[in-house]
Short mmCIF file of C-alpha atoms in Angstrom, two decimals:
data_model
loop_
_atom_site.label_atom_id
_atom_site.label_comp_id
_atom_site.label_asym_id
_atom_site.label_seq_id
_atom_site.Cartn_x
_atom_site.Cartn_y
_atom_site.Cartn_z
CA MET W 6 133.30 87.66 120.21
CA SER W 7 129.69 86.89 121.25
CA SER W 8 127.44 84.80 119.02
CA SER W 9 125.24 87.83 118.22
CA SER W 10 128.32 89.76 117.05
CA GLN W 11 129.40 86.78 114.93
CA GLN W 12 125.96 86.58 113.38
CA ASN W 13 125.87 90.27 112.54
CA LEU W 14 129.41 90.22 111.13
CA LEU W 15 128.56 87.24 108.92
CA LEU W 16 125.34 88.93 107.85
CA SER W 17 127.36 91.96 106.81
CA LYS W 18 129.89 90.00 104.76
CA ILE W 19 127.46 87.57 103.18
CA SER W 20 124.84 90.16 102.26
CA THR W 21 127.04 93.00 100.96
CA SER W 22 126.92 91.78 97.35
CA SER W 23 123.16 91.20 97.57
CA PHE W 24 122.78 94.64 99.11
CA LYS W 25 124.51 96.36 96.17
CA GLN W 26 122.62 94.28 93.63
CA GLN W 27 119.25 95.02 95.23
CA GLN W 28 120.08 98.74 95.39
CA GLN W 29 120.39 98.76 91.62
CA GLU W 30 117.13 96.83 91.26
CA HIS W 31 115.30 99.42 93.32
CA LYS W 32 116.74 102.30 91.35
CA VAL W 33 114.99 100.94 88.25
CA ASN W 34 111.97 99.84 90.27
CA GLN W 35 112.44 96.12 89.63
CA ARG W 36 111.94 94.56 93.02
CA ASP W 37 111.20 90.82 93.19
CA LYS W 38 107.57 90.01 93.82
CA ASP W 39 108.41 87.67 96.66
CA THR W 40 110.18 90.32 98.75
CA ILE W 41 108.64 92.38 101.52
CA LYS W 42 109.70 95.95 102.09
CA LEU W 43 109.41 97.14 105.68
CA LEU W 44 109.82 100.53 107.34
CA THR W 45 110.06 101.29 111.05
CA PHE W 46 109.84 104.94 112.07
CA ASN W 47 109.54 106.86 115.34
CA THR W 48 107.41 109.84 114.34
CA TRP W 49 107.94 112.07 117.42
CA GLY W 50 104.24 112.65 117.96
CA LEU W 51 104.08 114.16 121.43
CA LYS W 52 101.22 116.62 121.86
CA LYS W 53 102.32 120.15 122.85
CA VAL W 54 105.95 119.00 123.08
CA SER W 55 106.90 117.91 119.55
CA LYS W 56 107.46 120.97 117.40
CA PHE W 57 105.53 121.41 114.12
CA ARG W 58 103.88 118.06 114.75
CA ASN W 59 100.96 118.43 112.35
CA GLU W 60 103.09 119.98 109.61
CA ARG W 61 105.64 117.18 109.90
CA PHE W 62 102.94 114.50 109.80
CA GLU W 63 101.48 116.07 106.69
CA ASN W 64 104.84 115.74 104.95
CA ILE W 65 105.37 112.21 106.33
CA ILE W 66 102.02 111.10 104.90
CA ASP W 67 102.72 112.75 101.52
CA LEU W 68 106.17 111.18 101.35
CA LEU W 69 104.93 107.67 102.16
CA SER W 70 102.00 108.15 99.77
CA GLY W 71 104.40 108.79 96.88
CA LYS W 72 103.61 112.47 96.46
CA PRO W 73 106.23 114.33 98.53
CA SER W 74 106.59 118.09 98.45
CA SER W 75 109.03 119.11 95.71
CA ASN W 76 110.89 121.42 98.08
CA LEU W 77 112.00 118.73 100.52
CA GLU W 78 115.71 118.89 101.22
CA HIS W 79 117.84 115.73 101.13
CA PRO W 80 120.86 115.80 103.49
CA ILE W 81 121.95 112.45 102.00
CA PRO W 82 120.53 112.23 98.44
CA SER W 83 121.28 108.50 98.10
CA LEU W 84 118.85 107.83 100.97
CA SER W 85 115.79 109.41 99.41
CA THR W 86 112.76 107.68 100.87
CA TYR W 87 110.82 105.14 98.81
CA SER W 88 107.05 105.04 98.96
CA ASP W 89 106.36 101.41 98.09
CA PHE W 90 106.53 99.89 101.57
CA ASP W 91 104.55 96.74 102.23
CA ILE W 92 104.69 97.15 106.01
CA ILE W 93 105.02 100.44 107.91
CA ALA W 94 105.60 100.11 111.66
CA LEU W 95 105.26 103.39 113.53
CA GLN W 96 106.01 104.59 117.05
CA GLU W 97 104.89 107.70 118.96
CA ILE W 98 101.50 108.05 117.25
CA TRP W 99 100.04 109.67 120.34
CA CYS W 100 97.56 112.17 118.91
CA GLU W 101 94.20 111.13 117.51
CA ASN W 102 94.22 113.60 114.62
CA ASN W 103 97.58 112.29 113.36
CA ARG W 104 96.37 108.71 113.69
CA ASN W 105 93.18 109.50 111.78
CA ASP W 106 95.16 111.24 109.03
CA LEU W 107 97.42 108.22 108.63
CA ILE W 108 94.40 105.94 108.27
CA SER W 109 92.29 108.18 106.02
CA LYS W 110 95.03 109.61 103.82
CA LEU W 111 97.98 107.21 103.71
CA GLY W 112 95.89 104.09 104.26
CA LYS W 113 93.32 105.08 101.65
CA ASN W 114 95.83 106.29 99.03
CA LYS W 115 97.99 103.16 99.26
CA ASN W 116 95.16 100.71 100.03
CA LEU W 117 96.71 99.72 103.36
CA ASN W 118 95.16 97.88 106.26
CA SER W 119 95.89 99.49 109.61
CA ARG W 120 96.04 98.59 113.29
CA PHE W 121 96.76 101.16 116.00
CA PHE W 122 97.07 100.00 119.58
CA SER W 123 95.36 101.54 122.58
CA SER W 124 96.46 101.08 126.19
CA GLY W 125 97.96 103.17 128.94
CA ILE W 126 96.70 105.79 131.34
CA ILE W 127 96.85 108.84 129.07
CA THR W 128 97.39 108.24 125.35
CA GLY W 129 98.34 104.62 124.81
CA PRO W 130 101.66 103.17 123.65
CA GLY W 131 101.67 105.10 120.37
CA LEU W 132 102.27 101.97 118.27
CA GLY W 133 100.74 101.47 114.86
CA LEU W 134 101.01 99.35 111.75
CA LEU W 135 99.93 99.96 108.15
CA THR W 136 100.31 97.10 105.68
CA LYS W 137 99.34 95.84 102.25
CA PHE W 138 98.73 92.40 103.75
CA ASP W 139 95.65 91.12 105.52
CA ILE W 140 95.85 91.26 109.30
CA LYS W 141 95.20 87.82 110.72
CA LYS W 142 95.59 88.44 114.45
CA SER W 143 96.80 91.19 116.75
CA TRP W 144 97.30 91.66 120.45
CA LEU W 145 99.17 93.92 122.83
CA TYR W 146 101.58 92.91 125.57
CA ARG W 147 101.91 95.78 128.02
CA PHE W 148 105.21 95.79 129.90
CA PRO W 149 104.54 95.26 133.64
CA VAL W 150 107.73 97.14 134.58
CA ASN W 151 107.77 100.47 132.78
CA GLY W 152 108.91 103.67 134.43
CA VAL W 153 107.74 105.30 137.62
CA PRO W 154 104.69 107.53 138.17
CA TRP W 155 106.60 110.32 139.89
CA ALA W 156 108.60 110.95 136.69
CA VAL W 157 105.61 112.83 135.25
CA HIS W 158 107.82 114.95 132.98
CA ARG W 159 109.06 111.80 131.21
CA GLY W 160 105.75 110.10 130.63
CA ASP W 161 106.89 106.51 129.95
CA PHE W 162 104.79 105.20 132.84
CA TYR W 163 101.65 107.03 131.73
CA VAL W 164 101.68 106.05 128.05
CA GLY W 165 102.08 102.35 128.84
CA LYS W 166 105.08 101.23 126.78
CA SER W 167 104.22 97.91 125.17
CA LEU W 168 104.94 95.24 122.58
CA ALA W 169 102.40 95.21 119.74
CA ILE W 170 102.08 91.84 118.01
CA THR W 171 100.47 91.63 114.58
CA GLU W 172 100.23 88.44 112.53
CA LEU W 173 99.95 89.02 108.79
CA ASN W 174 98.95 86.81 105.89
CA VAL W 175 101.74 87.34 103.38
CA SER W 176 102.24 85.96 99.90
CA ASN W 177 105.01 83.35 99.99
CA ASN W 178 106.36 82.68 96.48
CA ASN W 179 109.49 80.91 97.64
CA LYS W 180 109.44 77.45 96.04
CA SER W 181 112.69 76.20 97.52
CA ASN W 182 110.89 74.75 100.51
CA GLY W 183 108.08 73.29 98.45
CA GLU W 184 105.50 75.82 99.68
CA GLU W 185 103.58 78.39 97.74
CA GLY W 186 100.67 80.64 98.67
CA THR W 187 99.57 82.28 101.89
CA ASP W 188 101.93 82.26 104.85
CA SER W 189 102.19 84.08 108.16
CA LEU W 190 104.61 86.76 109.29
CA VAL W 191 104.48 88.11 112.84
CA ILE W 192 105.58 91.72 113.31
CA LEU W 193 106.53 92.67 116.86
CA ASN W 194 106.56 96.45 117.13
CA SER W 195 107.84 98.08 120.31
CA HIS W 196 108.96 101.36 121.81
CA MET W 197 110.92 100.56 124.94
CA HIS W 198 111.56 102.82 127.94
CA ALA W 199 113.84 105.71 127.05
CA PRO W 200 117.21 106.38 128.73
CA TYR W 201 117.46 109.86 130.25
CA ALA W 202 121.11 109.59 131.24
CA GLN W 203 124.17 107.64 130.17
CA SER W 204 124.28 105.84 133.53
CA GLY W 205 122.74 105.82 137.00
CA TYR W 206 119.12 105.78 138.12
CA ASN W 207 117.86 108.02 135.29
CA ALA W 208 119.29 105.68 132.65
CA TYR W 209 116.45 103.21 133.46
CA LEU W 210 118.68 100.35 132.31
CA CYS W 211 116.91 97.86 134.57
CA HIS W 212 113.53 98.68 133.08
CA ARG W 213 114.81 98.16 129.53
CA VAL W 214 116.55 94.94 130.55
CA VAL W 215 113.31 93.59 132.01
CA GLN W 216 111.36 94.70 128.92
CA ALA W 217 113.93 93.04 126.65
CA TYR W 218 113.56 89.85 128.68
CA ASP W 219 109.77 90.01 128.25
CA ILE W 220 110.28 90.41 124.50
CA TYR W 221 112.61 87.40 124.49
CA LYS W 222 109.92 85.28 126.15
CA VAL W 223 107.28 86.36 123.60
CA VAL W 224 109.63 85.78 120.64
CA THR W 225 110.55 82.34 121.95
CA LEU W 226 106.90 81.34 122.35
CA LEU W 227 106.15 82.41 118.78
CA GLN W 228 109.20 80.61 117.42
CA GLU W 229 108.13 77.40 119.17
CA THR W 230 104.90 77.52 117.15
CA GLY W 231 106.89 77.83 113.91
CA LYS W 232 106.07 81.49 113.23
CA ARG W 233 108.28 83.79 111.18
CA VAL W 234 109.17 86.68 113.49
CA VAL W 235 110.45 90.21 112.90
CA LEU W 236 111.07 92.51 115.86
CA VAL W 237 110.99 96.19 114.90
CA GLY W 238 110.79 99.58 116.54
CA ASP W 239 112.60 102.11 118.67
CA LEU W 240 114.19 99.65 121.08
CA ASN W 241 116.22 102.36 122.85
CA SER W 242 119.17 99.97 123.11
CA LYS W 243 122.55 100.43 121.49
CA PRO W 244 124.18 97.48 119.70
CA GLY W 245 126.05 95.33 122.19
CA SER W 246 124.17 96.62 125.23
CA LEU W 247 122.60 94.08 127.59
CA PRO W 248 119.01 94.65 126.34
CA HIS W 249 120.25 94.27 122.75
CA ARG W 250 122.06 91.02 123.57
CA ILE W 251 118.96 89.66 125.28
CA MET W 252 116.90 90.33 122.15
CA THR W 253 119.49 88.76 119.84
CA SER W 254 121.66 86.18 121.59
CA LEU W 255 118.81 84.65 123.61
CA THR W 256 116.25 84.70 120.77
CA GLY W 257 118.50 83.87 117.83
CA LEU W 258 117.32 86.99 115.99
CA VAL W 259 119.92 88.92 114.00
CA ASP W 260 120.18 92.54 112.93
CA SER W 261 118.93 93.01 109.38
CA PHE W 262 121.20 96.00 108.77
CA VAL W 263 123.65 95.25 105.97
CA SER W 264 127.05 96.89 106.36
CA GLU W 265 130.63 96.26 105.29
CA GLN W 266 131.54 95.54 108.92
CA ILE W 267 130.39 95.90 112.51
CA TYR W 268 131.44 99.27 113.89
CA THR W 269 132.13 100.06 117.53
CA GLN W 270 130.78 103.23 119.11
CA GLU W 271 134.33 104.65 119.07
CA GLN W 272 134.62 104.00 115.33
CA ILE W 273 131.23 105.59 114.71
CA ALA W 274 132.30 108.68 116.67
CA ALA W 275 135.29 109.06 114.33
CA MET W 276 133.14 109.04 111.17
CA THR W 277 131.61 112.00 109.37
CA CYS W 278 127.89 112.59 109.92
CA GLU W 279 127.09 111.09 106.50
CA GLU W 280 129.22 108.02 107.16
CA GLN W 281 127.54 107.50 110.52
CA VAL W 282 124.21 107.14 108.73
CA LEU W 283 125.33 105.34 105.56
CA LEU W 284 127.83 102.89 107.04
CA ALA W 285 126.75 102.48 110.66
CA GLY W 286 123.01 103.01 110.22
CA THR W 287 122.65 105.60 112.98
CA THR W 288 119.05 106.67 113.41
CA CYS W 289 119.19 108.79 116.56
CA ASP W 290 121.10 111.87 117.76
CA SER W 291 122.67 112.50 114.35
CA GLN W 292 123.76 116.07 113.74
CA LEU W 293 122.14 115.76 110.30
CA ASN W 294 118.80 115.73 112.11
CA THR W 295 117.76 119.33 112.69
CA TRP W 296 116.15 118.45 116.03
CA ARG W 297 119.44 116.93 117.23
CA ALA W 298 121.90 119.31 115.61
CA GLU W 299 123.18 120.47 119.01
CA ARG W 300 124.11 116.97 120.11
CA GLU W 301 127.73 115.98 120.41
CA HIS W 302 129.06 114.25 117.32
CA TRP W 303 129.91 111.08 119.25
CA GLU W 304 126.33 110.69 120.51
CA ALA W 305 125.00 109.46 117.14
CA CYS W 306 123.78 105.89 117.59
CA ARG W 307 121.42 103.17 116.40
CA LEU W 308 118.24 102.69 118.38
CA ASP W 309 115.81 101.65 115.62
CA TYR W 310 115.94 98.08 114.34
CA ALA W 311 114.42 95.24 112.39
CA LEU W 312 115.67 92.02 113.99
CA ILE W 313 114.93 88.92 111.90
CA ASP W 314 114.98 85.15 112.37
CA PRO W 315 117.72 83.95 109.98
CA LYS W 316 116.30 80.44 109.96
CA LYS W 317 113.20 81.68 108.13
CA ILE W 318 113.95 85.18 106.78
CA ARG W 319 116.70 86.70 104.65
CA CYS W 320 117.49 90.40 104.30
CA VAL W 321 118.51 91.52 100.81
CA GLU W 322 118.70 95.27 101.36
CA SER W 323 118.65 97.74 104.24
CA LYS W 324 119.14 101.45 104.70
CA VAL W 325 118.27 104.45 106.84
CA GLN W 326 115.22 106.34 105.52
CA MET W 327 113.05 109.37 106.34
CA THR W 328 116.08 111.68 106.45
CA GLU W 329 114.37 114.47 104.50
CA VAL W 330 114.12 118.02 105.85
CA VAL W 331 111.08 120.27 105.45
CA PRO W 332 112.28 123.85 104.74
CA GLY W 333 111.35 126.27 107.49
CA ILE W 334 110.32 123.41 109.79
CA GLY W 335 113.05 120.81 110.14
CA SER W 336 113.55 117.06 109.92
CA LEU W 337 110.52 114.78 109.68
CA SER W 338 111.15 113.51 113.22
CA ASP W 339 113.82 113.50 115.92
CA HIS W 340 114.67 109.97 114.69
CA PHE W 341 115.46 108.76 111.20
CA GLY W 342 113.56 105.75 109.92
CA TYR W 343 114.98 102.35 109.01
CA SER W 344 113.92 100.09 106.16
CA CYS W 345 114.82 96.63 104.92
CA VAL W 346 113.80 94.31 102.11
CA LEU W 347 113.08 90.77 103.27
CA LYS W 348 112.58 87.41 101.59
CA MET W 349 110.63 84.62 103.27
CA GLU W 350 113.46 82.11 103.03
CA ALA W 351 116.35 81.02 105.22
CA SER W 352 119.47 83.15 105.34
CA ASP W 353 122.91 81.76 104.66
CA PRO W 354 123.45 78.75 106.99
CA ARG W 355 126.59 80.39 108.37
CA LEU W 356 124.37 83.06 109.94
CA ILE W 357 122.52 80.54 112.07
CA ILE W 358 124.83 80.34 115.07
CA GLU W 359 123.46 78.90 118.27
CA THR W 360 124.33 80.90 121.37
CA SER W 361 126.67 78.90 123.58
CA LEU W 362 125.53 77.64 126.96
CA LYS W 363 128.22 79.74 128.64
CA GLU W 364 127.05 82.94 126.97
CA ARG W 365 123.39 82.27 127.77
CA GLN W 366 124.32 81.74 131.41
CA HIS W 367 126.39 84.94 131.39
CA ILE W 368 123.53 87.02 129.97
CA LEU W 369 121.00 85.61 132.42
CA LYS W 370 123.34 86.24 135.34
CA GLU W 371 123.83 89.82 134.12
CA ILE W 372 120.06 90.30 134.18
CA VAL W 373 119.90 89.13 137.80
CA THR W 374 122.76 91.46 138.75
CA VAL W 375 121.11 94.47 137.11
CA ILE W 376 117.81 93.71 138.85
CA ASP W 377 119.49 93.23 142.24
CA ASP W 378 121.41 96.51 141.93
CA TYR W 379 118.29 98.43 140.94
CA VAL W 380 116.15 96.87 143.68
CA LEU W 381 118.49 98.37 146.30
CA VAL W 382 117.91 101.82 144.82
CA ALA W 383 114.16 101.24 144.45
CA LYS W 384 113.85 100.21 148.10
CA LYS W 385 115.63 103.38 149.18
CA GLN W 386 113.23 105.40 147.03
CA ARG W 387 110.28 103.64 148.65
CA PHE W 388 111.64 104.25 152.14
CA VAL W 389 112.17 107.97 151.47
CA ARG W 390 108.64 108.37 150.11
CA LEU W 391 107.00 106.50 152.97
CA ALA W 392 109.12 108.47 155.47
CA HIS W 393 107.94 111.69 153.82
CA PHE W 394 104.35 110.50 154.19
CA ALA W 395 104.84 109.71 157.90
CA VAL W 396 106.56 113.03 158.63
CA SER W 397 103.80 114.85 156.74
CA LEU W 398 101.15 113.34 159.01
CA ILE W 399 103.07 114.53 162.08
CA ILE W 400 103.44 118.03 160.64
CA ILE W 401 99.74 118.19 159.73
CA LEU W 402 98.77 117.19 163.28
CA ALA W 403 101.12 119.84 164.67
CA SER W 404 99.64 122.42 162.25
CA VAL W 405 96.10 121.70 163.45
CA ILE W 406 97.16 122.20 167.07
CA PHE W 407 99.02 125.41 166.18
CA ILE W 408 96.06 126.89 164.28
CA THR W 409 93.65 125.99 167.11
CA PHE W 410 95.62 128.00 169.68
CA THR W 411 96.80 130.93 167.48
CA SER W 412 93.88 131.67 165.15
CA ARG W 413 92.45 134.36 167.47
CA ILE W 414 95.82 135.79 168.41
CA SER W 415 97.66 135.85 165.08
CA GLY W 416 95.29 135.29 162.17
CA TRP W 417 97.84 135.74 159.37
CA SER W 418 100.23 133.22 160.84
CA SER W 419 97.38 130.72 161.01
CA VAL W 420 96.59 131.30 157.32
CA ILE W 421 100.23 130.75 156.34
CA VAL W 422 100.45 127.58 158.40
CA TYR W 423 97.15 126.38 156.94
CA ILE W 424 98.35 126.87 153.33
CA GLY W 425 101.65 125.20 154.15
CA GLY W 426 99.79 122.34 155.75
CA VAL W 427 97.69 121.80 152.63
CA VAL W 428 100.83 121.62 150.47
CA ILE W 429 102.47 119.19 152.88
CA LEU W 430 99.29 117.11 153.02
CA VAL W 431 99.03 116.81 149.22
CA THR W 432 102.71 116.00 148.65
CA GLY W 433 102.72 113.61 151.60
CA LEU W 434 99.66 111.74 150.34
CA LEU W 435 101.14 111.48 146.83
CA ASN W 436 104.40 110.11 148.16
CA GLY W 437 102.47 107.74 150.41
CA ILE W 438 100.58 106.39 147.40
CA PHE W 439 103.76 106.25 145.29
CA GLY W 440 105.69 104.50 148.04
CA TYR W 441 103.05 102.05 149.24
CA VAL W 442 101.26 101.20 145.98
CA PHE W 443 103.42 101.90 142.92
CA ALA W 444 106.85 101.25 144.43
CA GLN W 445 105.55 97.95 145.80
CA SER W 446 104.15 97.06 142.39
CA GLU W 447 107.49 97.81 140.73
CA LEU W 448 109.39 95.67 143.25
CA ARG W 449 106.99 92.77 142.84
CA GLY W 450 107.29 92.99 139.06
CA LEU W 451 111.08 92.96 139.28
CA ASN W 452 111.02 90.02 141.67
CA GLU W 453 108.78 88.07 139.29
CA VAL W 454 111.18 88.60 136.39
CA ARG W 455 114.11 87.68 138.63
CA MET W 456 112.46 84.36 139.50
CA GLU W 457 111.74 83.67 135.82
CA VAL W 458 115.40 84.33 134.95
CA LEU W 459 116.51 81.97 137.73
CA ASP W 460 114.15 79.32 136.33
CA ASP W 461 115.84 79.76 132.94
CA LEU W 462 119.25 79.42 134.55
CA ASN W 463 118.26 76.27 136.41
CA SER W 464 116.91 74.71 133.22
CA LEU W 465 120.19 75.14 131.30
#
């Protein structure tokens, strides 16, 4: 068993009693003052694509403001959403009107500070944070390898998937370490590249692996300065996958989700829909979600996380949230949310397991293998696009010659050839730009990460 699996299994066993105790405390609204309650939620805020977007956001804001509509349906009543979150990390806030409503309505009603991040070609990464704490610092790390421009219908490249880093001044009332007063907590909020297939080129595994490696480097730098770190968001990586292992085994972060045990994907597939959410914490592709009701039962999985540093943070409760359904509209989003209650103190010492040298080497070598395999495919893609560009130039030259000699003899044929030439010219130029500029940029970015991974390997 890998060290990350051992950590998560220990977290499950050690925290189960605390989990049940804290559940009861929340039912009577008696949460410790020195705990921090965090929510991460992918809101599905695509303009023109996401159905009933404004209506759903209205209900999301009301629910998080503590005044939900009385007619909301609860597929799992025990998971009714709380409204007393200290930190709300959001993904897919891509429309300005929804962002403004969150700030003016939710932020004003709950007296929350807010920070929404702006980068990308079209709308920005869609990342935002609302919090009761003062924001000390914030910055955005935009992933250098993130999708391809010719996948226009997917949009990852154009929104600029990123890692949003926000440092908060939080109240630290933990006296066990002799400290009391203001302390820092760094929230890393991300929405990584989405998979569009289970395997192959359209799975974009390499892009997520590289993004996970970038996150690992940022987390490590923050840890070296003594910061408390929590990584949250829609990480688009199933538990045990290579990106997930990079973000846990290499960083030392552990999953905050408290469960009786660690379930395999096969075990999750054998559960009922309710069990998948309650026991395994599935947040995506659940048949209980009206926007994913047509998915296969076995597809339910966890993609939304709060990964914590057990040396500095302890989780006392966790659960799936935002499962409510708006009658006549549907679920609040195509994802469920995830929340956890954290204390700014070290977890049980048994959770702090250092990743072995052998496992670190294995993970780093896996990264190199994934990059090398993808580079072969990317080079073929570049060759095809540049070949298309070259052939297009030849065809355009031939079309000009044809039109010159036939325009007076056969006018209509000249018009058809002219229109066809324009189409070939446009597509050829686009593929020339894609192949020469963007494909080259992607390959250089991958090569840079590969060299960084090799540096890590050589330093072990």
